[in-house]
Amino acid sequence: MELAAVLDSMTDGVFVCDETGRLIAINPVGLCIVGAKDLEEVQRKGPYPFRFLDVRDEEGHLIPVEDSPLARALAGDPVVHRLELIDRRSGERLVLRTRAAPIRGAAGEIVGAVKTVTDVTHEYELERAKEEFIRVAAHELKTPVTIIKANAQAALSMLADAPAGVLRLLEAMVRGADRIDRLIGSLLDLTDLQGGILSLFRRQVGLGQLLREVVEQMPTAAARRIRVVEATPVAIDGDARRLRQMTRSLLDNAVKYSSDKSSIEVSLTRTEYGIRLSVADHGIGIPDDKRERVFEKFFRAHAGRPDDVGGIGVGLFIAREIVKQHGGRIWFESAEGSGTTFYVDLPAAGETA
Amino acid sequence: MSKPKVLVADDDEDIRDAIVFILQRGGYQVVEAVDGREALDYVLASGLPHLILLDMNMPVMSGRELMSELRARGLTGAPIVVITAAYDAQRTAEEIGAAGFIGKPFDLEVLLETVGRHIGSGLIGPIPRREPSP
């Protein structure tokens, strides 16, 4: 079978250039993507096939010619998977997944480069639509949650003298609403992170105070198990709400994956490099074979096991992003059957609060 | 002395009811508006209340629009506390120059505390300049 016939029938666009970057072969799908009728037309337009088109990355920044996949490949740096956006003159936007690799001669020298391009516009748009749906749906849920919580609290304030049982029912409604709110928050965070952004609203934050507040806001039974061993009053330049969310995630996990009778120790200490938060439980631990994956999105180490306590598996994923955005790191030590300790190191601002 | 007056503008009746209930129990006189336009009409007809509790997202006239209408008329003598479901309620409040904010869903205690703190405490500030990003 002729190689040219194979290229012609490929559903991916194929571009081949020589060592100077001059295009020497292109298949029909490639022509269609760049909007040219033949190789000569593309060659006339410049050394790299996309030079006459604005090629942007996912954030909308123009990709300079020297960073184009073929140029990178010619420099010996293969491009494995990159999304590129092209606005056609017709106004149509194409989303392409590109790969490029150098072509080497007998002695290993680079004699050219080959690039393949898959049109993923449809998949990309579906993905965006899905994210948008999640964002809108999550946001819409905030109103009914507010209604449940505000009205349950209003009833509570009216019924101060009611039997304890009635108050417990209403308090449970408030807690339920708070739980839905946290789930909504996770969904919104996920859609933000999909776009690669988790914007921080930085202010001076007193971490010792923050830690005590988060512990106080835990459900009573859980709060009783938590021992604040040390809460050094240190301040960092950070997003209080995000840091609270991260701390709450670690505490929620410690509570969820340990027995109701066991204690949980938290501490906030100064270290050589900054500030360390640790949350230690004496619970079921993380199985050896699951350790690498606990920070992955939607991963739940105990899914489908008797000790599965539910959740959507994003707490630690988001916590890690929050820590990362603050210039810190998060890790853990765990022994199956005896407990897990999570550590968060954050750079200190140097001042006390 | 008469009770301090709070104007509550929120398009959701179920939320408004709870807010009105708790404010009345907290000793406030409460006026309700179902959108920014109704709130503006009230202020134009009866003058500024002691505080405006303002939902951001409303039909007809949003909270943001109401604030610029009030500013345009020089009606800046009442502190405004915004109620918003936006993730960053505090940032939203600072951006539009509100005195305070309450994030949805809110605690009624926090609502009372915030209203108490801001009532009679200040005016609508100017829209703050954005801090240059580092």
Short mmCIF file of C-alpha atoms in Angstrom, two decimals:
data_model
loop_
_atom_site.label_atom_id
_atom_site.label_comp_id
_atom_site.label_asym_id
_atom_site.label_seq_id
_atom_site.Cartn_x
_atom_site.Cartn_y
_atom_site.Cartn_z
CA MET A 1 0.00 0.00 0.00
CA GLU A 2 1.28 3.43 -0.82
CA LEU A 3 2.20 5.61 2.11
CA ALA A 4 0.59 8.63 0.44
CA ALA A 5 -2.71 6.77 0.22
CA VAL A 6 -2.54 6.03 3.93
CA LEU A 7 -1.88 9.70 4.71
CA ASP A 8 -4.69 10.79 2.43
CA SER A 9 -7.23 8.60 4.17
CA MET A 10 -6.25 9.51 7.73
CA THR A 11 -8.87 11.31 9.74
CA ASP A 12 -6.21 13.36 11.52
CA GLY A 13 -4.44 16.26 9.85
CA VAL A 14 -0.82 15.40 9.10
CA PHE A 15 1.91 18.00 8.51
CA VAL A 16 5.52 17.17 7.67
CA CYS A 17 8.30 19.74 7.45
CA ASP A 18 12.02 19.60 6.64
CA GLU A 19 14.74 20.70 9.02
CA THR A 20 14.24 24.37 8.06
CA GLY A 21 10.58 24.26 8.99
CA ARG A 22 9.45 24.30 5.37
CA LEU A 23 6.33 22.25 4.93
CA ILE A 24 6.93 19.32 2.57
CA ALA A 25 3.79 17.27 2.98
CA ILE A 26 0.24 17.79 4.15
CA ASN A 27 -2.76 15.52 3.88
CA PRO A 28 -6.31 16.54 2.87
CA VAL A 29 -7.56 16.87 6.45
CA GLY A 30 -4.58 19.11 7.19
CA LEU A 31 -5.44 21.29 4.18
CA CYS A 32 -8.97 21.52 5.35
CA ILE A 33 -7.88 22.64 8.84
CA VAL A 34 -5.62 25.41 7.55
CA GLY A 35 -8.12 26.32 4.87
CA ALA A 36 -5.84 25.92 1.85
CA LYS A 37 -6.32 24.00 -1.40
CA ASP A 38 -2.87 22.49 -1.80
CA LEU A 39 0.63 22.25 -0.40
CA GLU A 40 1.93 25.09 -2.61
CA GLU A 41 -0.63 27.51 -1.22
CA VAL A 42 0.42 26.68 2.33
CA GLN A 43 4.12 26.97 1.43
CA ARG A 44 3.60 30.41 -0.05
CA LYS A 45 2.18 31.60 3.24
CA GLY A 46 5.22 30.96 5.38
CA PRO A 47 7.58 28.45 6.87
CA TYR A 48 5.21 26.97 9.45
CA PRO A 49 1.77 25.97 8.31
CA PHE A 50 -0.10 27.84 10.99
CA ARG A 51 1.87 31.02 10.82
CA PHE A 52 -0.80 32.83 8.85
CA LEU A 53 -3.40 31.83 11.38
CA ASP A 54 -3.60 33.01 14.95
CA VAL A 55 -3.07 29.96 17.08
CA ARG A 56 -3.98 30.34 20.71
CA ASP A 57 -3.67 28.22 23.79
CA GLU A 58 -6.58 27.36 26.04
CA GLU A 59 -6.27 30.62 27.95
CA GLY A 60 -6.50 32.54 24.69
CA HIS A 61 -2.83 33.58 24.52
CA LEU A 62 -1.21 33.60 21.11
CA ILE A 63 1.27 30.79 20.69
CA PRO A 64 4.46 32.25 19.19
CA VAL A 65 5.85 30.55 16.10
CA GLU A 66 8.95 29.33 17.93
CA ASP A 67 6.68 27.54 20.39
CA SER A 68 4.55 25.90 17.69
CA PRO A 69 4.58 22.10 17.80
CA LEU A 70 6.66 21.70 14.62
CA ALA A 71 9.23 24.24 15.82
CA ARG A 72 9.44 22.50 19.18
CA ALA A 73 9.81 19.12 17.52
CA LEU A 74 12.59 20.44 15.25
CA ALA A 75 14.37 21.58 18.40
CA GLY A 76 14.21 17.99 19.63
CA ASP A 77 11.35 18.54 22.04
CA PRO A 78 8.32 16.40 21.12
CA VAL A 79 4.86 17.78 21.84
CA VAL A 80 2.65 15.04 23.18
CA HIS A 81 -0.73 16.60 23.62
CA ARG A 82 -1.61 20.20 23.35
CA LEU A 83 -4.88 21.96 22.80
CA GLU A 84 -4.80 24.75 20.27
CA LEU A 85 -7.54 27.14 19.32
CA ILE A 86 -7.79 28.63 15.86
CA ASP A 87 -10.21 31.30 14.82
CA ARG A 88 -11.02 30.87 11.17
CA ARG A 89 -11.69 33.87 9.01
CA SER A 90 -15.27 32.63 8.80
CA GLY A 91 -15.56 33.27 12.54
CA GLU A 92 -15.65 29.57 13.25
CA ARG A 93 -13.45 28.40 16.11
CA LEU A 94 -11.55 25.16 15.81
CA VAL A 95 -10.15 23.32 18.79
CA LEU A 96 -7.30 21.01 17.89
CA ARG A 97 -5.33 18.46 19.79
CA THR A 98 -1.82 18.44 18.38
CA ARG A 99 1.18 16.16 18.70
CA ALA A 100 4.53 16.62 17.04
CA ALA A 101 7.78 14.65 16.95
CA PRO A 102 11.16 15.08 15.27
CA ILE A 103 12.06 12.90 12.30
CA ARG A 104 15.58 11.61 12.65
CA GLY A 105 18.10 10.58 10.02
CA ALA A 106 20.32 7.50 10.08
CA ALA A 107 22.82 9.15 12.42
CA GLY A 108 20.09 10.36 14.77
CA GLU A 109 20.23 13.93 13.49
CA ILE A 110 16.94 15.78 13.12
CA VAL A 111 15.97 16.03 9.48
CA GLY A 112 12.41 17.23 9.89
CA ALA A 113 9.29 16.99 12.00
CA VAL A 114 5.83 15.53 11.76
CA LYS A 115 2.73 16.88 13.37
CA THR A 116 -0.70 15.29 13.66
CA VAL A 117 -3.78 17.28 14.48
CA THR A 118 -7.16 16.00 15.66
CA ASP A 119 -10.18 18.23 15.49
CA VAL A 120 -11.70 18.04 18.98
CA THR A 121 -13.97 21.08 18.65
CA HIS A 122 -17.11 19.10 19.30
CA GLU A 123 -15.74 17.30 22.39
CA TYR A 124 -14.34 20.57 23.70
CA GLU A 125 -17.64 22.35 23.36
CA LEU A 126 -19.51 19.49 25.01
CA GLU A 127 -17.08 19.62 27.90
CA ARG A 128 -17.56 23.38 28.26
CA ALA A 129 -21.33 22.97 28.12
CA LYS A 130 -21.17 20.33 30.83
CA GLU A 131 -19.10 22.58 33.09
CA GLU A 132 -21.44 25.46 32.48
CA PHE A 133 -24.39 23.26 33.36
CA ILE A 134 -22.77 22.19 36.63
CA ARG A 135 -21.94 25.78 37.46
CA VAL A 136 -25.45 27.06 36.80
CA ALA A 137 -27.15 24.11 38.51
CA ALA A 138 -24.93 24.40 41.58
CA HIS A 139 -25.53 28.11 41.76
CA GLU A 140 -29.29 27.68 41.44
CA LEU A 141 -29.23 25.31 44.40
CA LYS A 142 -28.01 28.09 46.65
CA THR A 143 -31.40 29.75 46.83
CA PRO A 144 -33.38 26.74 48.09
CA VAL A 145 -30.59 25.91 50.55
CA THR A 146 -30.78 29.46 51.86
CA ILE A 147 -34.55 29.10 52.23
CA ILE A 148 -34.23 25.86 54.21
CA LYS A 149 -31.53 27.19 56.48
CA ALA A 150 -32.99 30.64 57.10
CA ASN A 151 -36.47 29.34 57.82
CA ALA A 152 -35.27 26.50 60.06
CA GLN A 153 -33.25 29.03 62.02
CA ALA A 154 -36.19 31.40 62.20
CA ALA A 155 -38.32 28.56 63.58
CA LEU A 156 -35.58 27.71 66.06
CA SER A 157 -35.50 31.27 67.30
CA MET A 158 -39.27 31.15 67.86
CA LEU A 159 -39.24 27.82 69.64
CA ALA A 160 -36.64 28.39 72.30
CA ASP A 161 -38.93 26.76 74.85
CA ALA A 162 -39.97 23.81 72.68
CA PRO A 163 -39.09 20.23 73.68
CA ALA A 164 -35.46 19.36 73.02
CA GLY A 165 -36.55 16.80 70.42
CA VAL A 166 -38.13 19.45 68.23
CA LEU A 167 -35.07 21.65 68.44
CA ARG A 168 -32.87 18.71 67.45
CA LEU A 169 -34.96 18.17 64.33
CA LEU A 170 -34.62 21.78 63.29
CA GLU A 171 -30.92 21.83 64.07
CA ALA A 172 -30.50 18.78 61.86
CA MET A 173 -32.18 20.70 59.03
CA VAL A 174 -29.68 23.52 59.46
CA ARG A 175 -26.78 21.08 59.41
CA GLY A 176 -28.22 19.37 56.33
CA ALA A 177 -28.45 22.70 54.56
CA ASP A 178 -24.83 23.45 55.48
CA ARG A 179 -23.80 20.10 54.04
CA ILE A 180 -25.55 20.77 50.76
CA ASP A 181 -23.86 24.16 50.71
CA ARG A 182 -20.44 22.56 51.07
CA LEU A 183 -21.23 20.16 48.23
CA ILE A 184 -22.31 23.08 46.08
CA GLY A 185 -19.07 24.80 46.99
CA SER A 186 -17.09 21.73 45.89
CA LEU A 187 -18.91 21.60 42.56
CA LEU A 188 -18.27 25.28 41.93
CA ASP A 189 -14.61 24.86 42.89
CA LEU A 190 -14.32 21.97 40.45
CA THR A 191 -15.69 23.99 37.57
CA ASP A 192 -13.27 26.80 38.48
CA LEU A 193 -10.37 24.38 38.58
CA GLN A 194 -11.37 22.93 35.23
CA GLY A 195 -10.61 26.33 33.79
CA GLY A 196 -7.31 26.16 35.65
CA ILE A 197 -8.09 29.02 37.98
CA LEU A 198 -8.70 29.12 41.67
CA SER A 199 -8.43 32.76 42.41
CA LEU A 200 -7.33 33.83 45.86
CA PHE A 201 -8.56 36.87 47.69
CA ARG A 202 -5.50 37.57 49.79
CA ARG A 203 -5.55 39.32 53.09
CA GLN A 204 -3.62 38.97 56.31
CA VAL A 205 -4.98 35.80 57.94
CA GLY A 206 -4.37 34.71 61.51
CA LEU A 207 -4.06 30.95 61.20
CA GLY A 208 -4.26 30.09 64.90
CA GLN A 209 -7.55 31.91 65.21
CA LEU A 210 -8.78 30.40 61.95
CA LEU A 211 -7.99 26.89 63.14
CA ARG A 212 -9.92 27.39 66.38
CA GLU A 213 -12.91 28.75 64.47
CA VAL A 214 -12.99 25.83 62.08
CA VAL A 215 -12.89 23.39 64.99
CA GLU A 216 -15.70 25.27 66.75
CA GLN A 217 -17.87 25.08 63.65
CA MET A 218 -17.61 21.29 63.43
CA PRO A 219 -20.70 19.33 64.52
CA THR A 220 -20.67 19.04 68.32
CA ALA A 221 -19.93 15.31 68.47
CA ALA A 222 -16.99 15.73 66.11
CA ALA A 223 -15.69 18.87 67.81
CA ARG A 224 -15.57 17.01 71.11
CA ARG A 225 -13.10 14.52 69.62
CA ILE A 226 -10.77 17.16 68.26
CA ARG A 227 -7.91 18.24 70.46
CA VAL A 228 -6.09 21.41 69.45
CA VAL A 229 -2.64 20.50 70.73
CA GLU A 230 -1.07 23.74 69.69
CA ALA A 231 -2.33 26.75 67.73
CA THR A 232 0.61 29.09 67.34
CA PRO A 233 -0.68 32.56 66.52
CA VAL A 234 0.89 33.03 63.11
CA ALA A 235 -0.31 35.11 60.19
CA ILE A 236 0.07 34.47 56.50
CA ASP A 237 -0.89 36.37 53.42
CA GLY A 238 -3.73 34.21 52.20
CA ASP A 239 -7.36 33.63 51.39
CA ALA A 240 -9.12 33.05 54.72
CA ARG A 241 -12.12 31.37 53.18
CA ARG A 242 -10.02 28.96 51.13
CA LEU A 243 -7.76 28.15 54.07
CA ARG A 244 -10.81 27.51 56.23
CA GLN A 245 -12.21 25.22 53.54
CA MET A 246 -8.92 23.30 53.29
CA THR A 247 -8.68 22.90 57.08
CA ARG A 248 -12.31 21.80 57.26
CA SER A 249 -11.70 19.16 54.58
CA LEU A 250 -8.83 17.65 56.54
CA LEU A 251 -10.88 17.65 59.74
CA ASP A 252 -13.93 16.17 58.00
CA ASN A 253 -11.80 13.34 56.63
CA ALA A 254 -10.21 12.66 60.02
CA VAL A 255 -13.66 12.49 61.60
CA LYS A 256 -15.14 10.38 58.81
CA TYR A 257 -12.43 7.76 58.71
CA SER A 258 -11.97 7.10 62.42
CA SER A 259 -14.08 5.68 65.21
CA ASP A 260 -16.49 7.87 67.12
CA LYS A 261 -14.51 7.27 70.28
CA SER A 262 -11.05 8.05 69.00
CA SER A 263 -9.42 11.44 69.32
CA ILE A 264 -8.09 13.69 66.59
CA GLU A 265 -5.09 15.91 67.23
CA VAL A 266 -4.52 19.10 65.33
CA SER A 267 -1.63 21.45 65.69
CA LEU A 268 -0.25 24.53 64.11
CA THR A 269 3.45 25.05 64.65
CA ARG A 270 6.30 27.09 63.31
CA THR A 271 8.94 25.20 61.42
CA GLU A 272 12.23 26.12 59.87
CA TYR A 273 10.48 26.88 56.57
CA GLY A 274 7.23 28.40 57.69
CA ILE A 275 4.08 27.09 59.27
CA ARG A 276 2.93 23.51 59.59
CA LEU A 277 -0.62 22.38 60.15
CA SER A 278 -1.07 18.75 61.08
CA VAL A 279 -4.24 16.75 61.50
CA ALA A 280 -3.79 13.30 63.01
CA ASP A 281 -6.47 10.66 63.39
CA HIS A 282 -6.37 7.13 64.81
CA GLY A 283 -8.67 5.68 62.22
CA ILE A 284 -8.67 3.09 59.46
CA GLY A 285 -5.72 4.54 57.55
CA ILE A 286 -5.19 4.70 53.81
CA PRO A 287 -4.45 1.36 52.12
CA ASP A 288 -0.92 1.13 50.68
CA ASP A 289 -2.11 0.64 47.13
CA LYS A 290 -4.32 3.74 47.24
CA ARG A 291 -1.79 6.22 48.58
CA GLU A 292 -0.64 7.62 45.30
CA ARG A 293 -4.14 8.47 44.28
CA VAL A 294 -5.73 10.14 47.30
CA PHE A 295 -5.26 13.66 45.91
CA GLU A 296 -6.84 12.74 42.58
CA LYS A 297 -10.13 14.24 41.60
CA PHE A 298 -13.11 11.92 42.29
CA PHE A 299 -10.83 9.32 43.86
CA ARG A 300 -12.15 7.80 47.06
CA ALA A 301 -9.79 5.34 48.71
CA HIS A 302 -12.59 3.52 50.54
CA ALA A 303 -15.15 3.46 47.74
CA GLY A 304 -17.20 0.27 47.68
CA ARG A 305 -15.81 -1.01 50.97
CA PRO A 306 -17.70 -1.54 54.24
CA ASP A 307 -16.06 1.59 55.67
CA ASP A 308 -17.20 3.72 52.74
CA VAL A 309 -18.82 6.81 54.22
CA GLY A 310 -19.76 8.56 51.00
CA GLY A 311 -18.76 11.86 49.46
CA ILE A 312 -17.86 12.91 45.94
CA GLY A 313 -14.12 12.59 46.31
CA VAL A 314 -12.98 16.13 45.73
CA GLY A 315 -12.08 17.38 49.22
CA LEU A 316 -8.38 16.55 49.09
CA PHE A 317 -8.10 17.46 45.43
CA ILE A 318 -9.36 20.95 46.18
CA ALA A 319 -7.37 21.15 49.42
CA ARG A 320 -4.19 20.42 47.50
CA GLU A 321 -5.00 23.15 44.96
CA ILE A 322 -5.61 25.64 47.77
CA VAL A 323 -2.29 24.74 49.42
CA LYS A 324 -0.51 24.94 46.07
CA GLN A 325 -1.94 28.38 45.32
CA HIS A 326 -0.62 29.56 48.67
CA GLY A 327 2.84 28.33 47.76
CA GLY A 328 2.75 25.42 50.18
CA ARG A 329 2.69 21.65 50.08
CA ILE A 330 0.48 18.92 51.50
CA TRP A 331 1.31 15.31 52.25
CA PHE A 332 0.43 12.55 54.66
CA GLU A 333 1.69 9.60 56.63
CA SER A 334 -0.62 6.66 57.13
CA ALA A 335 -0.65 3.18 58.60
CA GLU A 336 -3.57 0.92 57.83
CA GLY A 337 -5.54 0.25 60.98
CA SER A 338 -3.78 2.83 63.11
CA GLY A 339 -4.41 6.19 61.49
CA THR A 340 -3.41 8.96 59.15
CA THR A 341 -1.72 12.30 59.67
CA PHE A 342 -2.02 15.04 57.08
CA TYR A 343 0.56 17.81 57.00
CA VAL A 344 0.33 21.19 55.34
CA ASP A 345 3.37 23.45 55.10
CA LEU A 346 2.71 27.08 54.27
CA PRO A 347 5.22 29.87 53.86
CA ALA A 348 5.04 32.32 56.77
CA ALA A 349 4.45 36.02 56.39
CA GLY A 350 6.67 36.53 59.40
CA GLU A 351 4.21 38.47 61.50
CA THR A 352 2.07 37.27 64.33
CA ALA A 353 -1.66 37.72 64.50
CA MET B 1 -37.06 56.53 70.05
CA SER B 2 -38.60 54.78 67.10
CA LYS B 3 -37.20 51.52 65.83
CA PRO B 4 -34.43 51.68 63.24
CA LYS B 5 -35.78 51.02 59.78
CA VAL B 6 -34.30 48.38 57.47
CA LEU B 7 -35.22 48.09 53.80
CA VAL B 8 -34.98 44.48 52.63
CA ALA B 9 -34.74 44.00 48.87
CA ASP B 10 -34.82 40.35 47.79
CA ASP B 11 -36.87 38.81 45.00
CA ASP B 12 -37.30 35.48 46.76
CA GLU B 13 -40.32 35.59 49.00
CA ASP B 14 -39.29 32.62 51.14
CA ILE B 15 -35.93 34.14 51.89
CA ARG B 16 -37.41 37.60 52.44
CA ASP B 17 -39.94 36.19 54.89
CA ALA B 18 -37.25 34.65 57.07
CA ILE B 19 -35.18 37.84 56.99
CA VAL B 20 -38.15 40.05 57.83
CA PHE B 21 -39.18 37.72 60.63
CA ILE B 22 -35.78 37.72 62.25
CA LEU B 23 -35.26 41.46 61.86
CA GLN B 24 -38.63 42.23 63.39
CA ARG B 25 -37.81 39.96 66.30
CA GLY B 26 -34.50 41.78 66.53
CA GLY B 27 -36.37 45.02 67.10
CA TYR B 28 -36.24 46.57 63.65
CA GLN B 29 -38.92 48.16 61.59
CA VAL B 30 -38.81 46.42 58.21
CA VAL B 31 -39.86 47.52 54.73
CA GLU B 32 -39.85 44.97 51.91
CA ALA B 33 -39.07 45.34 48.24
CA VAL B 34 -39.21 42.58 45.61
CA ASP B 35 -36.58 44.12 43.37
CA GLY B 36 -34.26 47.09 43.04
CA ARG B 37 -36.90 49.21 41.30
CA GLU B 38 -39.35 48.81 44.18
CA ALA B 39 -36.59 49.62 46.64
CA LEU B 40 -35.68 52.75 44.68
CA ASP B 41 -39.33 53.83 44.49
CA TYR B 42 -39.61 53.42 48.23
CA VAL B 43 -36.50 55.51 48.90
CA LEU B 44 -37.64 58.23 46.49
CA ALA B 45 -41.08 58.37 48.13
CA SER B 46 -40.20 57.91 51.79
CA GLY B 47 -36.51 58.70 52.12
CA LEU B 48 -33.60 56.54 53.08
CA PRO B 49 -34.00 53.87 55.78
CA HIS B 50 -31.28 53.34 58.39
CA LEU B 51 -29.88 50.42 56.43
CA ILE B 52 -30.54 48.59 53.16
CA LEU B 53 -30.19 44.82 53.01
CA LEU B 54 -29.72 44.16 49.35
CA ASP B 55 -29.84 40.97 47.30
CA MET B 56 -27.48 41.26 44.34
CA ASN B 57 -29.30 39.11 41.87
CA MET B 58 -32.82 40.42 41.24
CA PRO B 59 -34.99 40.88 38.18
CA VAL B 60 -36.03 44.34 36.92
CA MET B 61 -33.26 46.13 38.80
CA SER B 62 -30.32 44.28 40.35
CA GLY B 63 -28.63 45.24 43.59
CA ARG B 64 -25.69 46.65 41.69
CA GLU B 65 -27.97 48.79 39.54
CA LEU B 66 -29.85 50.07 42.56
CA MET B 67 -26.59 51.15 44.14
CA SER B 68 -25.60 53.19 41.10
CA GLU B 69 -29.09 54.72 40.90
CA LEU B 70 -28.81 55.79 44.55
CA ARG B 71 -25.31 57.14 44.01
CA ALA B 72 -26.40 59.06 40.92
CA ARG B 73 -29.04 60.79 43.03
CA GLY B 74 -26.70 61.47 45.91
CA LEU B 75 -28.73 59.14 48.12
CA THR B 76 -25.70 57.72 49.89
CA GLY B 77 -26.74 58.25 53.49
CA ALA B 78 -27.63 54.67 54.37
CA PRO B 79 -25.20 51.79 54.72
CA ILE B 80 -25.83 48.92 52.32
CA VAL B 81 -25.24 45.31 53.23
CA VAL B 82 -25.31 43.01 50.22
CA ILE B 83 -26.62 39.46 50.24
CA THR B 84 -25.00 37.39 47.57
CA ALA B 85 -24.56 33.77 46.55
CA ALA B 86 -21.33 34.70 44.79
CA TYR B 87 -18.43 32.65 46.05
CA ASP B 88 -16.55 35.70 47.09
CA ALA B 89 -19.17 37.77 48.85
CA GLN B 90 -16.53 39.94 50.46
CA ARG B 91 -14.87 40.75 47.16
CA THR B 92 -18.23 41.57 45.57
CA ALA B 93 -19.05 43.91 48.44
CA GLU B 94 -15.70 45.67 48.26
CA GLU B 95 -15.90 46.04 44.50
CA ILE B 96 -19.20 47.82 44.57
CA GLY B 97 -18.49 49.82 47.70
CA ALA B 98 -21.06 48.24 50.03
CA ALA B 99 -20.63 48.62 53.77
CA GLY B 100 -20.88 44.91 54.42
CA PHE B 101 -21.86 41.56 53.01
CA ILE B 102 -23.66 38.35 53.86
CA GLY B 103 -23.01 35.20 51.86
CA LYS B 104 -25.83 32.85 50.92
CA PRO B 105 -26.77 30.64 52.65
CA PHE B 106 -26.44 32.78 55.76
CA ASP B 107 -26.82 32.28 59.48
CA LEU B 108 -29.61 34.38 60.92
CA GLU B 109 -27.35 35.20 63.84
CA VAL B 110 -24.73 36.47 61.44
CA LEU B 111 -27.40 38.47 59.65
CA LEU B 112 -28.54 40.15 62.87
CA GLU B 113 -24.99 40.77 63.99
CA THR B 114 -24.03 42.29 60.61
CA VAL B 115 -27.09 44.53 60.45
CA GLY B 116 -26.48 45.64 64.04
CA ARG B 117 -22.87 46.45 63.30
CA HIS B 118 -23.59 48.53 60.23
CA ILE B 119 -26.75 50.29 61.15
CA GLY B 120 -26.13 54.00 61.50
CA SER B 121 -22.45 53.27 61.07
CA GLY B 122 -21.72 54.66 57.70
CA LEU B 123 -22.54 55.75 54.25
CA ILE B 124 -22.21 54.07 50.90
CA GLY B 125 -18.54 54.48 50.17
CA PRO B 126 -17.15 55.46 46.81
CA ILE B 127 -16.38 52.54 44.51
CA PRO B 128 -12.92 51.64 45.71
CA ARG B 129 -10.07 51.64 43.27
CA ARG B 130 -8.83 48.18 42.45
CA GLU B 131 -5.58 47.42 44.11
CA PRO B 132 -2.95 46.81 41.45
CA SER B 133 -2.33 43.10 41.28
CA PRO B 134 1.11 42.11 42.49
#
